[in-house]
Amino acid sequence: MSDAVSIRDLLQRLEDAMNSRELDLLDDIVAEDFVRHCQATPDFDVRSREDFKDFLRSNTASFPDNVQTFVQVVENGDRAGIWVTYEGTQQGPLGPIPPTGRKVSFDFGGIFRVEDGKLAELWVTWDNMTIMGQLGQLPG
């Protein structure tokens, strides 16, 4: 099996685990010392697989019906670029924002690094203004 196929398989398994809320499945595909870099969420310092699971649990508490769809995956050596569509309804607090009951749909991009057959690092970015606008948090 080539590295490209294995990276694509890891990402498919990640997408499935996140959308099914079966975070224990991440133990087989995410490195124990996984690091997530994201300027859009500076309060979440993800420096381990458990931190990543905590981040995903927090996200699900805010958007319990969230679905993340990996629309594009581009592989290059030990890296894979992703373009993802996120959809969900805010049913729980999001930081200082109380539940709005509003649906969001936005795209985000990221790059994963794979090491020793596991997802080891992620750089991810999205437009917070799009999300805040959809939640009705911007002046109209």
XYZ file of N, CA and C in Angstrom:
420
model
N 0.860 -1.186 0.000
C 0.000 0.000 0.000
C 0.895 1.234 0.000
N 0.635 2.172 -0.882
C 1.461 3.373 -0.960
C 1.122 4.336 0.167
N 2.051 5.284 0.428
C 1.801 6.294 1.458
C 0.545 7.095 1.137
N 0.355 7.426 -0.162
C -0.801 8.230 -0.560
C -2.105 7.522 -0.212
N -2.173 6.233 -0.482
C -3.386 5.479 -0.176
C -3.579 5.422 1.333
N -2.515 5.199 2.081
C -2.661 5.092 3.532
C -3.077 6.423 4.147
N -2.582 7.541 3.613
C -2.997 8.844 4.128
C -4.482 9.064 3.834
N -4.892 8.749 2.633
C -6.318 8.886 2.278
C -7.172 8.001 3.193
N -6.706 6.797 3.475
C -7.427 5.901 4.377
C -7.493 6.491 5.786
N -6.384 7.035 6.279
C -6.386 7.669 7.607
C -7.410 8.797 7.670
N -7.465 9.614 6.618
C -8.389 10.748 6.608
C -9.839 10.289 6.517
N -10.097 9.227 5.772
C -11.459 8.688 5.709
C -11.876 8.158 7.078
N -10.954 7.500 7.746
C -11.246 6.976 9.086
C -11.448 8.113 10.087
N -10.685 9.199 9.941
C -10.869 10.373 10.794
C -12.253 10.974 10.575
N -12.617 11.190 9.326
C -13.938 11.748 9.000
C -15.047 10.867 9.595
N -14.930 9.561 9.420
C -15.940 8.638 9.942
C -16.018 8.706 11.468
N -14.860 8.729 12.143
C -14.839 8.765 13.612
C -15.452 10.058 14.137
N -15.126 11.196 13.506
C -15.681 12.470 13.960
C -17.194 12.504 13.762
N -17.659 12.077 12.614
C -19.087 12.170 12.313
C -19.922 11.149 13.076
N -19.331 10.032 13.466
C -20.054 9.020 14.249
C -19.912 9.261 15.750
N -19.037 10.209 16.129
C -18.735 10.520 17.540
C -18.050 9.348 18.238
N -17.419 8.459 17.472
C -16.691 7.322 18.030
C -15.213 7.702 18.163
N -14.928 8.556 19.142
C -13.591 9.129 19.261
C -12.539 8.120 19.697
N -12.940 6.993 20.265
C -11.956 5.964 20.603
C -11.285 5.399 19.350
N -11.951 5.518 18.193
C -11.351 5.069 16.939
C -10.116 5.881 16.582
N -10.000 7.080 17.145
C -8.836 7.924 16.870
C -7.555 7.335 17.442
N -7.669 6.451 18.424
C -6.479 5.855 19.032
C -5.616 5.132 18.008
N -6.235 4.566 16.969
C -5.502 3.816 15.951
C -4.971 4.684 14.818
N -5.442 5.928 14.712
C -5.070 6.726 13.534
C -4.422 8.065 13.861
N -4.499 8.504 15.121
C -3.937 9.793 15.528
C -2.807 9.532 16.526
N -1.667 10.154 16.301
C -0.512 9.980 17.181
C -0.824 10.487 18.586
N -0.218 9.844 19.565
C -0.447 10.228 20.967
C -0.022 11.670 21.223
N 1.028 12.138 20.527
C 1.531 13.506 20.712
C 1.076 14.442 19.585
N -0.105 14.188 19.034
C -0.711 14.994 17.966
C -0.746 16.478 18.350
N -0.436 17.345 17.376
C -0.474 18.791 17.589
C -1.388 19.410 16.541
N -2.265 20.306 16.992
C -3.181 21.041 16.103
C -2.861 22.520 16.209
N -2.606 23.149 15.058
C -2.325 24.578 14.988
C -3.531 25.272 14.361
N -4.086 26.294 15.038
C -5.240 26.991 14.480
C -5.345 28.387 15.090
N -5.138 29.415 14.265
C -5.271 30.793 14.737
C -6.716 31.152 15.047
N -7.676 30.450 14.444
C -9.095 30.772 14.638
C -9.606 30.349 16.016
N -8.897 29.436 16.675
C -9.316 28.966 18.004
C -8.123 28.995 18.963
N -7.637 30.190 19.303
C -6.429 30.279 20.122
C -6.607 29.741 21.548
N -7.826 29.611 22.023
C -8.046 29.101 23.380
C -7.939 27.580 23.474
N -7.878 26.900 22.346
C -7.728 25.449 22.338
C -6.298 25.092 21.988
N -5.520 24.716 22.986
C -4.140 24.316 22.793
C -4.111 22.791 22.712
N -4.022 22.274 21.501
C -4.074 20.831 21.284
C -2.651 20.330 21.103
N -2.183 19.570 22.092
C -0.820 19.048 22.096
C -0.771 17.546 22.325
N -1.930 16.880 22.171
C -1.974 15.429 22.324
C -3.256 14.901 21.677
N -3.290 13.590 21.512
C -4.502 12.961 20.977
C -5.678 13.219 21.916
N -5.440 13.162 23.230
C -6.523 13.403 24.186
C -7.016 14.852 24.113
N -6.092 15.807 23.935
C -6.499 17.202 23.739
C -7.384 17.326 22.499
N -7.017 16.622 21.427
C -7.792 16.662 20.188
C -9.193 16.100 20.426
N -9.273 14.986 21.152
C -10.586 14.422 21.490
C -11.400 15.423 22.314
N -10.752 16.090 23.269
C -11.454 17.094 24.084
C -11.983 18.225 23.211
N -11.157 18.668 22.239
C -11.606 19.713 21.313
C -12.837 19.240 20.538
N -12.796 18.018 20.023
C -13.931 17.492 19.257
C -15.172 17.346 20.137
N -14.995 16.929 21.389
C -16.142 16.827 22.308
C -16.745 18.207 22.563
N -15.893 19.204 22.750
C -16.359 20.569 22.980
C -17.140 21.076 21.771
N -16.620 20.790 20.584
C -17.294 21.195 19.361
C -18.658 20.530 19.249
N -18.724 19.253 19.598
C -19.991 18.529 19.530
C -20.970 19.027 20.585
N -20.470 19.495 21.732
C -21.363 20.073 22.742
C -22.022 21.341 22.202
N -21.294 22.105 21.389
C -21.847 23.324 20.788
C -22.735 23.008 19.591
N -22.316 22.062 18.771
C -23.015 21.697 17.534
C -23.222 20.178 17.519
N -24.214 19.668 18.274
C -24.356 18.213 18.419
C -24.648 17.463 17.128
N -25.182 18.135 16.136
C -25.496 17.469 14.868
C -24.457 17.754 13.787
N -23.269 18.226 14.174
C -22.290 18.617 13.163
C -21.868 17.442 12.291
N -21.657 17.764 11.017
C -21.151 16.808 10.037
C -20.020 17.494 9.299
N -18.892 16.806 9.233
C -17.742 17.323 8.511
C -17.498 16.424 7.300
N -17.531 17.015 6.123
C -17.379 16.268 4.881
C -16.086 16.680 4.203
N -15.178 15.738 4.059
C -13.901 16.003 3.390
C -14.166 16.023 1.885
N -14.273 17.219 1.331
C -14.642 17.402 -0.068
C -13.448 17.173 -0.991
N -12.280 17.631 -0.580
C -11.051 17.489 -1.369
C -9.938 16.971 -0.472
N -9.162 16.035 -0.982
C -7.950 15.553 -0.315
C -6.858 15.517 -1.375
N -5.766 16.228 -1.103
C -4.628 16.270 -2.010
C -3.417 15.793 -1.226
N -2.745 14.769 -1.744
C -1.646 14.154 -1.017
C -0.303 14.512 -1.645
N 0.704 14.664 -0.773
C 2.053 14.943 -1.236
C 3.030 14.441 -0.178
N 3.628 13.296 -0.421
C 4.573 12.725 0.532
C 3.899 12.406 1.851
N 4.435 12.992 2.933
C 3.860 12.735 4.261
C 2.805 13.762 4.643
N 2.332 14.554 3.672
C 1.335 15.605 3.928
C 0.089 15.362 3.090
N -1.021 15.868 3.608
C -2.277 15.844 2.850
C -3.018 17.139 3.115
N -3.407 17.805 2.044
C -4.240 18.992 2.152
C -5.702 18.581 2.084
N -6.525 19.246 2.901
C -7.947 18.927 2.915
C -8.769 20.202 2.729
N -9.911 20.053 2.116
C -10.936 21.096 2.049
C -12.203 20.432 2.550
N -12.790 21.001 3.595
C -13.865 20.345 4.328
C -15.074 21.267 4.423
N -16.262 20.698 4.300
C -17.496 21.418 4.571
C -17.989 21.000 5.945
N -18.307 21.996 6.775
C -18.815 21.782 8.133
C -20.241 22.296 8.173
N -21.156 21.467 8.696
C -22.548 21.882 8.861
C -23.015 21.447 10.245
N -23.753 22.311 10.921
C -24.285 21.958 12.227
C -25.181 23.049 12.769
N -25.914 22.708 13.825
C -26.831 23.624 14.494
C -26.307 23.920 15.879
N -26.163 25.197 16.207
C -25.627 25.555 17.522
C -26.686 25.331 18.593
N -26.529 24.251 19.353
C -27.453 23.897 20.427
C -26.844 24.126 21.809
N -25.543 24.357 21.860
C -24.858 24.604 23.128
C -24.036 25.865 23.017
N -23.493 26.355 24.147
C -22.685 27.571 24.104
C -21.448 27.387 23.231
N -21.040 28.473 22.615
C -19.812 28.514 21.824
C -18.983 29.645 22.413
N -18.093 29.307 23.350
C -17.399 30.351 24.095
C -18.435 31.190 24.820
N -18.401 32.518 24.636
C -19.357 33.382 25.323
C -20.733 33.467 24.636
N -20.882 32.804 23.487
C -22.123 32.900 22.714
C -23.099 31.825 23.188
N -24.249 32.232 23.732
C -25.234 31.228 24.165
C -25.817 30.510 22.947
N -26.463 29.365 23.152
C -27.062 28.633 22.038
C -28.012 29.527 21.240
N -27.875 29.500 19.928
C -28.717 30.325 19.061
C -29.774 29.507 18.331
N -29.564 28.198 18.232
C -30.463 27.362 17.449
C -30.279 27.542 15.953
N -29.283 28.325 15.567
C -29.045 28.582 14.141
C -28.114 27.539 13.528
N -28.339 27.309 12.258
C -27.489 26.394 11.501
C -26.326 27.163 10.888
N -25.181 26.503 10.830
C -24.026 27.053 10.136
C -23.607 26.072 9.054
N -23.046 26.620 8.006
C -22.449 25.831 6.935
C -21.285 26.638 6.400
N -20.089 26.098 6.541
C -18.902 26.811 6.084
C -17.845 25.806 5.665
N -16.865 26.305 4.935
C -15.744 25.483 4.487
C -14.503 25.839 5.284
N -13.631 24.860 5.461
C -12.329 25.146 6.053
C -11.270 24.291 5.386
N -10.033 24.748 5.526
C -8.915 24.050 4.916
C -7.883 23.661 5.946
N -7.132 22.641 5.617
C -6.091 22.205 6.534
C -5.047 21.362 5.837
N -3.955 21.163 6.554
C -2.884 20.285 6.092
C -2.519 19.355 7.240
N -2.523 18.062 6.966
C -2.104 17.056 7.928
C -0.697 16.579 7.597
N 0.055 16.279 8.636
C 1.345 15.604 8.491
C 1.202 14.221 9.113
N 1.710 13.217 8.415
C 1.653 11.836 8.889
C 3.051 11.389 9.281
N 3.114 10.697 10.411
C 4.386 10.142 10.877
C 4.120 8.762 11.456
N 4.927 7.798 11.060
C 4.792 6.420 11.551
C 3.370 5.888 11.395
N 2.736 6.220 10.264
C 1.426 5.676 9.953
C 0.250 6.296 10.689
N 0.506 7.432 11.378
C -0.585 8.098 12.106
C -0.582 9.590 11.800
N -1.751 10.204 11.965
C -1.866 11.646 11.827
C -1.133 12.279 13.006
N -0.106 13.081 12.703
C 0.767 13.613 13.749
C 0.578 15.105 13.994
N 0.145 15.828 12.962
C 0.061 17.282 13.096
C -0.961 17.808 12.107
N -1.624 18.904 12.505
C -2.634 19.539 11.656
C -2.494 21.045 11.743
N -2.476 21.683 10.586
C -2.615 23.137 10.477
C -3.973 23.364 9.840
N -4.840 24.152 10.490
C -6.203 24.315 10.001
C -6.604 25.787 10.114
N -7.426 26.229 9.183
C -7.885 27.614 9.207
C -9.286 27.712 8.619
N -10.024 28.716 9.105
C -11.346 29.037 8.561
C -11.656 30.490 8.860
N -12.776 30.949 8.333
C -13.192 32.334 8.466
C -14.214 32.464 9.598
N -13.764 32.941 10.756
C -14.669 33.109 11.902
C -15.802 34.088 11.604
N -15.568 35.079 10.744
C -16.612 36.056 10.427
C -17.805 35.383 9.755
N -17.549 34.419 8.901
C -18.638 33.680 8.262
C -19.482 32.976 9.312
N -18.827 32.322 10.246
C -19.544 31.586 11.295
C -20.328 32.556 12.180
N -19.677 33.622 12.627
C -20.342 34.589 13.505
C -21.551 35.225 12.807
N -21.409 35.514 11.524
C -22.532 36.067 10.778
C -23.697 35.095 10.709
N -23.410 33.818 10.452
C -24.469 32.821 10.372
C -25.141 32.609 11.730
N -24.401 32.854 12.812
C -24.985 32.722 14.146
C -25.682 33.996 14.606
N -25.696 35.040 13.752
C -26.357 36.288 14.087
C -25.577 37.141 15.090
N -24.264 36.980 15.110
C -23.440 37.673 16.092
C -22.735 38.909 15.548
N -23.037 39.290 14.330
C -22.434 40.491 13.730
C -23.500 41.591 13.626
N -23.083 42.823 13.777
C -24.058 43.914 13.615
C -24.662 43.885 12.211
N -25.948 44.112 12.140
C -26.627 44.038 10.851
C -26.923 45.335 10.349
